Coordinates of C-alpha atoms and ligand atoms in Angstrom, one line a residue:
M14 CA -9.6 -25.3 -21.5
T15 CA -11.5 -22.1 -20.7
T16 CA -9.8 -18.9 -19.6
Q17 CA -11.1 -19.6 -16.1
E18 CA -9.7 -23.1 -16.1
L19 CA -6.3 -22.0 -17.4
T20 CA -6.2 -19.3 -14.8
D21 CA -7.0 -21.6 -12.0
Q22 CA -4.4 -24.1 -13.2
Y23 CA -1.5 -21.8 -14.1
I24 CA -1.9 -18.6 -12.1
A25 CA -1.0 -18.5 -8.4
G26 CA -4.2 -18.5 -6.4
T27 CA -3.7 -15.1 -4.7
Y28 CA -7.0 -13.8 -5.8
A29 CA -10.6 -14.9 -5.0
R30 CA -11.8 -14.1 -8.5
L31 CA -15.5 -13.7 -9.5
P32 CA -16.5 -16.1 -12.3
V33 CA -16.5 -13.4 -15.1
T34 CA -14.1 -13.1 -17.9
F35 CA -14.1 -9.5 -19.3
V36 CA -13.0 -9.2 -22.9
R37 CA -13.9 -5.6 -23.9
G38 CA -14.9 -2.2 -22.6
A39 CA -16.2 1.1 -24.0
G40 CA -16.4 4.0 -21.5
S41 CA -18.3 2.8 -18.5
L42 CA -19.6 -0.4 -20.3
L43 CA -18.0 -3.8 -20.1
W44 CA -18.7 -7.1 -21.9
D45 CA -17.8 -10.6 -20.8
A46 CA -16.8 -13.5 -22.9
D47 CA -20.5 -14.5 -23.3
G48 CA -21.4 -11.1 -24.7
K49 CA -23.2 -10.0 -21.5
E50 CA -23.1 -6.2 -20.9
Y51 CA -22.2 -4.6 -17.6
I52 CA -22.1 -1.1 -16.2
D53 CA -18.7 -0.6 -14.6
L54 CA -18.7 1.1 -11.2
G55 CA -15.3 -0.2 -10.2
S56 CA -12.9 1.1 -12.9
G57 CA -10.6 -1.8 -12.2
I58 CA -10.2 -0.4 -8.7
A59 CA -10.0 3.3 -9.5
V60 CA -7.6 2.8 -12.4
N61 CA -9.7 3.5 -15.5
G62 CA -10.6 7.1 -14.7
L63 CA -11.6 7.9 -18.2
G64 CA -13.5 4.6 -18.7
L65 CA -12.3 1.9 -21.0
A66 CA -10.9 2.3 -24.5
D67 CA -11.0 6.1 -24.5
A68 CA -10.1 7.0 -28.0
G69 CA -7.8 10.0 -27.1
W70 CA -6.0 8.0 -24.5
A71 CA -5.5 5.0 -26.8
D72 CA -4.2 7.3 -29.6
A73 CA -1.8 9.0 -27.2
V74 CA -0.4 5.6 -25.9
A75 CA -0.3 4.0 -29.4
A76 CA 1.5 7.0 -30.9
Q77 CA 4.1 6.7 -28.1
L78 CA 4.4 2.9 -28.7
R79 CA 5.2 3.6 -32.3
Q80 CA 7.9 6.1 -31.3
I81 CA 9.7 4.5 -28.3
A82 CA 8.0 2.3 -25.7
H83 CA 11.0 2.0 -23.4
A84 CA 14.5 3.3 -23.0
S85 CA 15.4 2.9 -19.3
N86 CA 16.3 5.7 -16.9
L87 CA 19.9 5.7 -18.0
Y88 CA 18.7 8.3 -20.6
Y89 CA 16.2 11.1 -20.9
T90 CA 12.8 10.5 -22.4
Q91 CA 10.2 13.2 -23.3
P92 CA 6.9 11.9 -21.9
Q93 CA 8.1 11.5 -18.3
A94 CA 9.7 14.9 -18.3
Q95 CA 6.5 16.5 -19.5
L96 CA 4.5 14.5 -17.0
A97 CA 6.7 15.4 -14.1
K98 CA 6.3 19.1 -15.0
A99 CA 2.5 18.8 -15.2
L100 CA 2.3 17.0 -11.9
C101 CA 4.4 19.5 -10.1
E102 CA 2.6 22.5 -11.6
R103 CA -0.8 21.1 -10.6
T104 CA 0.2 20.1 -7.0
G105 CA 2.7 22.6 -5.8
M106 CA 5.2 19.8 -5.4
Q107 CA 8.7 20.2 -6.7
K108 CA 10.0 16.9 -8.1
V109 CA 8.8 13.4 -8.9
F110 CA 10.1 9.9 -8.8
F111 CA 8.3 7.4 -11.1
A112 CA 7.6 3.9 -10.0
N113 CA 5.3 1.2 -11.4
S114 CA 2.7 0.8 -8.6
G115 CA 1.2 2.2 -5.5
A116 CA 3.2 0.1 -3.2
E117 CA 6.4 1.1 -4.9
A118 CA 5.5 4.8 -4.8
N119 CA 4.9 4.3 -1.0
E120 CA 8.2 2.5 -0.7
C121 CA 9.9 5.6 -2.2
M122 CA 8.1 7.9 0.2
I123 CA 9.2 5.8 3.2
K124 CA 12.8 5.6 1.9
C125 CA 12.9 9.3 1.3
A126 CA 11.5 10.2 4.7
R127 CA 14.1 7.9 6.3
K128 CA 17.0 9.4 4.2
Y129 CA 15.8 12.9 5.0
A130 CA 16.0 12.0 8.7
A131 CA 19.3 10.3 8.3
D132 CA 20.8 13.3 6.6
R133 CA 19.4 15.6 9.2
W134 CA 19.7 13.8 12.5
G135 CA 22.0 10.8 11.8
E136 CA 21.4 7.4 10.5
N137 CA 18.9 5.3 12.5
T138 CA 18.2 8.1 14.8
R139 CA 14.7 9.0 13.8
P140 CA 13.6 6.3 11.3
G141 CA 10.1 5.9 12.8
V142 CA 7.0 6.3 10.6
I143 CA 3.6 6.8 12.2
A144 CA 0.7 5.3 10.2
L145 CA -3.0 5.0 11.0
K146 CA -4.9 2.0 12.2
N147 CA -7.2 0.5 9.5
S148 CA -4.9 1.9 6.7
F149 CA -3.7 0.1 3.6
H150 CA -0.4 1.0 1.9
G151 CA 0.5 -2.0 -0.3
R152 CA 1.8 -5.5 -0.5
T153 CA 5.6 -5.2 -0.3
L154 CA 7.2 -6.0 3.0
A155 CA 7.7 -2.3 4.1
T156 CA 4.2 -1.2 2.9
L157 CA 2.6 -4.2 4.6
A158 CA 4.5 -3.2 7.8
A159 CA 3.0 0.3 7.4
T160 CA -0.5 -1.1 6.9
G161 CA -2.5 -0.7 10.1
Q162 CA -4.5 -3.9 9.9
E163 CA -3.5 -6.9 12.0
A164 CA -4.6 -9.3 9.2
F165 CA -1.7 -8.2 7.1
H166 CA 1.0 -8.7 9.7
H167 CA 1.1 -12.5 9.6
D168 CA 3.0 -15.2 7.7
F169 CA 5.6 -13.0 6.0
G170 CA 7.8 -11.9 8.9
P171 CA 10.2 -10.6 9.9
F172 CA 8.9 -7.3 8.7
P173 CA 10.8 -4.0 8.6
T174 CA 10.5 -2.3 11.9
G175 CA 9.9 1.3 12.9
F176 CA 6.2 1.6 12.2
Y177 CA 3.8 2.9 14.9
F178 CA 0.0 3.1 14.7
A179 CA -2.5 5.8 15.8
E180 CA -6.2 5.7 15.5
A181 CA -7.7 7.6 12.5
N182 CA -9.6 10.8 13.3
N183 CA -8.4 10.7 17.0
I184 CA -5.9 13.5 17.6
Q185 CA -5.4 12.5 21.3
D186 CA -4.3 9.1 20.1
L187 CA -1.8 10.6 17.7
A188 CA -0.5 12.8 20.5
R189 CA -0.1 9.7 22.6
V190 CA 1.9 7.8 19.9
L191 CA 4.1 10.9 19.3
A192 CA 4.8 11.2 23.0
E193 CA 5.6 7.5 23.4
N194 CA 8.1 7.7 20.5
E195 CA 9.4 11.2 21.1
G196 CA 12.5 11.9 19.0
R197 CA 12.3 8.5 17.2
C198 CA 9.9 9.4 14.3
C199 CA 10.4 11.3 11.0
A200 CA 7.0 11.1 9.4
L201 CA 3.3 10.7 9.6
L202 CA 1.7 8.7 6.8
L203 CA -2.0 9.3 6.0
E204 CA -4.6 8.1 3.4
P205 CA -7.0 11.1 3.2
V206 CA -9.8 8.6 2.6
Q207 CA -9.0 5.1 3.9
G208 CA -10.0 3.1 0.8
E209 CA -9.4 -0.6 1.4
G210 CA -10.3 0.1 5.1
G211 CA -13.9 0.8 4.2
V212 CA -14.0 4.2 2.5
V213 CA -13.4 6.2 5.7
P214 CA -12.5 9.9 5.1
L215 CA -10.3 11.7 7.5
T216 CA -11.9 14.9 8.8
Q217 CA -10.4 18.2 7.9
E218 CA -10.0 19.1 11.6
Y219 CA -8.0 15.9 12.3
V220 CA -5.7 16.3 9.3
Q221 CA -5.0 20.0 10.1
Q222 CA -4.3 19.3 13.8
A223 CA -2.2 16.3 12.8
A224 CA -0.2 18.4 10.3
A225 CA 0.5 21.0 13.0
L226 CA 1.6 18.3 15.5
V227 CA 4.0 16.8 13.0
K228 CA 5.3 20.2 11.8
S229 CA 6.1 21.3 15.4
R230 CA 8.4 18.2 15.7
E231 CA 10.0 18.9 12.3
M232 CA 8.5 15.6 11.0
L233 CA 7.3 15.1 7.4
L234 CA 3.7 14.8 6.4
L235 CA 3.2 11.9 3.9
F236 CA 0.0 11.5 1.9
D237 CA -0.8 8.2 0.3
E238 CA -3.0 9.2 -2.6
V239 CA -2.6 6.0 -4.5
Q240 CA -6.4 5.6 -4.6
T241 CA -7.7 9.2 -3.8
G242 CA -5.5 10.9 -6.5
N243 CA -6.1 11.8 -10.1
G244 CA -9.5 13.4 -9.7
R245 CA -11.2 10.6 -7.8
T246 CA -12.4 12.7 -4.9
G247 CA -13.4 15.8 -6.9
T248 CA -10.1 17.6 -6.8
L249 CA -7.0 16.5 -8.6
F250 CA -5.6 15.3 -5.3
A251 CA -7.6 15.0 -2.0
F252 CA -5.0 17.0 0.0
E253 CA -6.4 20.1 -1.7
Q254 CA -9.6 19.6 0.2
Y255 CA -7.8 19.5 3.6
G256 CA -6.0 22.8 3.5
V257 CA -2.6 21.2 4.0
Q258 CA 0.4 20.7 1.7
P259 CA 2.2 17.3 2.2
D260 CA 5.9 17.0 2.2
L261 CA 5.7 13.8 0.2
L262 CA 2.8 12.5 -1.9
S263 CA 2.3 9.1 -3.5
T264 CA -0.1 8.2 -6.3
A265 CA -0.7 5.4 -8.8
K266 CA -4.0 3.7 -9.6
G267 CA -5.7 6.3 -11.8
L268 CA -2.6 8.1 -12.9
A269 CA -2.0 6.6 -16.3
G270 CA -5.7 5.8 -17.1
G271 CA -5.2 2.1 -17.2
L272 CA -1.4 1.5 -17.5
P273 CA 0.9 0.7 -14.5
L274 CA 2.5 3.8 -13.2
G275 CA 3.2 5.1 -9.7
A276 CA 4.7 8.4 -8.6
C277 CA 6.2 9.8 -5.5
L278 CA 6.1 13.6 -5.4
F279 CA 8.6 15.6 -3.3
G280 CA 7.9 19.0 -1.7
E281 CA 10.4 21.8 -0.9
T282 CA 11.8 20.0 2.1
T283 CA 12.5 16.7 0.3
K284 CA 13.1 17.5 -3.3
D285 CA 16.9 17.0 -3.1
T286 CA 16.9 14.1 -0.6
L287 CA 17.2 11.3 -3.1
G288 CA 20.4 11.8 -5.2
A289 CA 22.0 9.7 -7.9
G290 CA 22.1 6.0 -7.0
S291 CA 19.9 6.3 -4.0
H292 CA 16.8 4.8 -5.6
G293 CA 15.7 3.5 -9.0
S294 CA 13.3 1.5 -11.1
T295 CA 13.8 -0.1 -14.6
F296 CA 10.3 0.5 -15.8
G297 CA 9.5 3.6 -13.7
G298 CA 8.2 6.4 -15.9
N299 CA 8.3 4.2 -19.0
P300 CA 7.4 6.4 -22.0
A301 CA 4.2 4.5 -22.9
C302 CA 2.8 4.7 -19.4
A303 CA 4.0 8.4 -19.1
A304 CA 2.2 9.2 -22.3
G305 CA -1.0 7.6 -21.0
A306 CA -0.7 9.6 -17.8
L307 CA 0.1 12.9 -19.6
Y308 CA -3.1 12.5 -21.7
T309 CA -5.2 11.4 -18.7
L310 CA -4.0 14.4 -16.7
S311 CA -4.9 16.8 -19.5
R312 CA -8.5 15.5 -19.4
I313 CA -8.8 15.9 -15.6
D314 CA -9.6 19.7 -15.9
D315 CA -11.9 21.9 -13.8
A316 CA -14.9 20.9 -15.8
L317 CA -14.4 17.1 -15.3
L318 CA -13.6 17.7 -11.6
A319 CA -16.9 19.6 -11.2
E320 CA -18.6 16.7 -12.8
V321 CA -17.0 14.3 -10.4
R322 CA -18.3 16.4 -7.4
A323 CA -21.8 16.7 -9.0
K324 CA -22.1 12.9 -9.7
G325 CA -20.8 12.1 -6.2
A326 CA -23.5 14.3 -4.8
R327 CA -26.1 12.7 -7.1
I328 CA -25.2 9.2 -5.9
R329 CA -25.4 10.3 -2.3
Q330 CA -28.8 11.9 -2.9
R331 CA -30.2 8.7 -4.4
L332 CA -28.6 6.2 -2.0
E333 CA -28.6 8.0 1.4
G334 CA -31.7 6.7 3.2
A335 CA -32.7 4.3 0.4
P336 CA -34.2 1.0 1.7
G337 CA -31.4 -1.3 2.8
I338 CA -28.7 1.4 2.8
Q339 CA -27.6 2.5 6.2
S340 CA -25.0 5.0 5.3
V341 CA -22.9 6.5 2.5
T342 CA -19.3 7.6 3.2
G343 CA -16.5 9.0 1.0
L344 CA -15.6 11.9 -1.2
G345 CA -16.4 12.6 -4.8
L346 CA -16.6 9.4 -6.8
M347 CA -15.0 7.3 -4.1
L348 CA -18.0 6.0 -2.0
G349 CA -18.7 3.3 0.5
L350 CA -22.2 2.0 1.2
Q351 CA -23.1 0.3 4.5
T352 CA -25.8 -2.0 3.4
V353 CA -28.2 -4.1 5.5
R354 CA -27.5 -7.1 3.3
P355 CA -23.9 -8.4 3.4
A356 CA -21.7 -6.5 0.9
K357 CA -20.6 -9.7 -0.8
E358 CA -24.2 -10.6 -1.5
V359 CA -25.0 -7.1 -2.9
L360 CA -21.9 -7.4 -5.1
A361 CA -22.9 -10.8 -6.4
D362 CA -26.5 -9.8 -7.1
C363 CA -25.4 -6.5 -8.8
L364 CA -23.0 -8.5 -11.0
H365 CA -25.7 -10.9 -11.9
Q366 CA -27.9 -7.9 -13.0
G367 CA -25.0 -6.4 -15.0
V368 CA -23.6 -3.8 -12.6
V369 CA -20.0 -4.2 -11.4
V370 CA -19.4 -2.9 -7.9
L371 CA -16.5 -3.5 -5.4
T372 CA -16.4 -4.1 -1.7
A373 CA -14.1 -2.6 1.0
K374 CA -14.2 -4.5 4.3
E375 CA -17.9 -4.8 5.1
K376 CA -19.0 -2.1 2.7
V377 CA -20.0 -1.9 -0.9
R378 CA -17.5 0.4 -2.7
L379 CA -18.2 2.5 -5.8
L380 CA -15.4 3.9 -7.9
P381 CA -17.0 4.7 -11.3
A382 CA -15.1 6.3 -14.1
L383 CA -14.8 10.1 -13.6
N384 CA -16.6 10.7 -16.9
I385 CA -19.4 8.1 -16.4
P386 CA -22.4 9.3 -18.5
T387 CA -25.4 10.4 -16.3
D388 CA -27.9 8.0 -17.8
V389 CA -25.6 5.0 -17.4
L390 CA -25.0 6.0 -13.8
E391 CA -28.8 6.3 -13.1
R392 CA -29.4 2.8 -14.5
A393 CA -26.7 1.4 -12.3
L394 CA -28.2 3.2 -9.3
D395 CA -31.6 1.7 -10.1
V396 CA -30.0 -1.8 -9.8
I397 CA -28.1 -1.0 -6.6
C398 CA -31.3 0.3 -5.0
Q399 CA -33.3 -2.7 -6.0
V400 CA -30.5 -5.1 -4.8
A401 CA -29.9 -3.3 -1.5
A402 CA -33.6 -3.3 -0.7
G403 CA -33.4 -7.1 -1.0
Ligands
PLP512 C1 -4.1 0.2 -3.9 C2 -3.4 1.0 -2.9 C3 -2.0 0.8 -2.7 C4 -1.2 -0.3 -3.4 O1 -1.2 0.0 -4.7 P1 -0.6 -1.2 -5.7 O2 -0.6 -0.5 -7.1 O3 -1.6 -2.3 -5.7 O4 0.7 -1.5 -5.2 C5 -1.4 1.6 -1.7 N1 -2.1 2.5 -1.0 C6 -3.4 2.7 -1.2 C7 -4.1 3.8 -0.5 C8 -4.1 2.0 -2.2 O5 -5.4 2.2 -2.3

């Protein structure tokens, strides 16, 4: 049987997979089982920030695998300690909890916000979390409940309660939800750019006003940077571009450069909220993943971040107003294209022509590696322009 036949027979059918089996990658190039070459503008959904098979990254991970791949959090291990220090120093946050995925990092944020509220105002007094409509926060029950898209609220109930929704970029609507739930809420949860929701950036004005509203009620500001983090938007984390400092910050996708690792970062207000026994994860901060992340973070320096901003601007320059492209949204190398042709058709035609793109709702989504070579990017843009023009 072929890989695709085996997959369809033996793996749960939770994904509508495209008929491609990727076997190898190098930087921003990918090859399938038939030897066909592709340019990768998806990065495994914002995971492979340094491209595939980066030599330094592979060496760092392999060296750690040969030392100690796993020990559990019953003990101390060096890579996660070094990684936590680097993350705190580069974000202004104070402490870190390591998880394995974005959803788990968000679970930790929600648990921490609720415990903070329980410690302060009494258990079950202010457990409410306000999230935004059109958001995406993960596939666990609590993060599905926090996801502001109706489609995710079927079939798996009952869901955890205490989540309320306000319209993105509408400060009046947030004020309304706050007023309707006065004294019941402990946190506001934001994605600075709604990724799965169609690459919709929050405006700086909205985020600053929202942060002020939340602060005046002594609520916590939670940033879900699972997708926007780790250099994706042209700064290490997107919150830097909004002029606010979150109380809690989650990240995952690009953190370990291709290995599964999530992190919840705690600010001054919440750094001591979770004590011994209050939360945990067997694999969280696993030394191999932490070594991959420590290396990845060391490469996301000012020069690479400037490159991300310049390449994002270059993509906009080429695609804004191009035939068949109605708009370009996003930040840095996290971009959404509203195309005249249906996004799924654009994706399929690009794939046929050797360019891997993603979709997000009705948009074509681009998440290239942060270090994609300029000539490779230009070739991919040629294909997108031709496909979008129909
Ligand atoms: C992908 C994503 C998640 C979920 O991450 P997983 O690693 O798939 O659990 C949560 N929030 C945002 C903003 C995401 O983009």
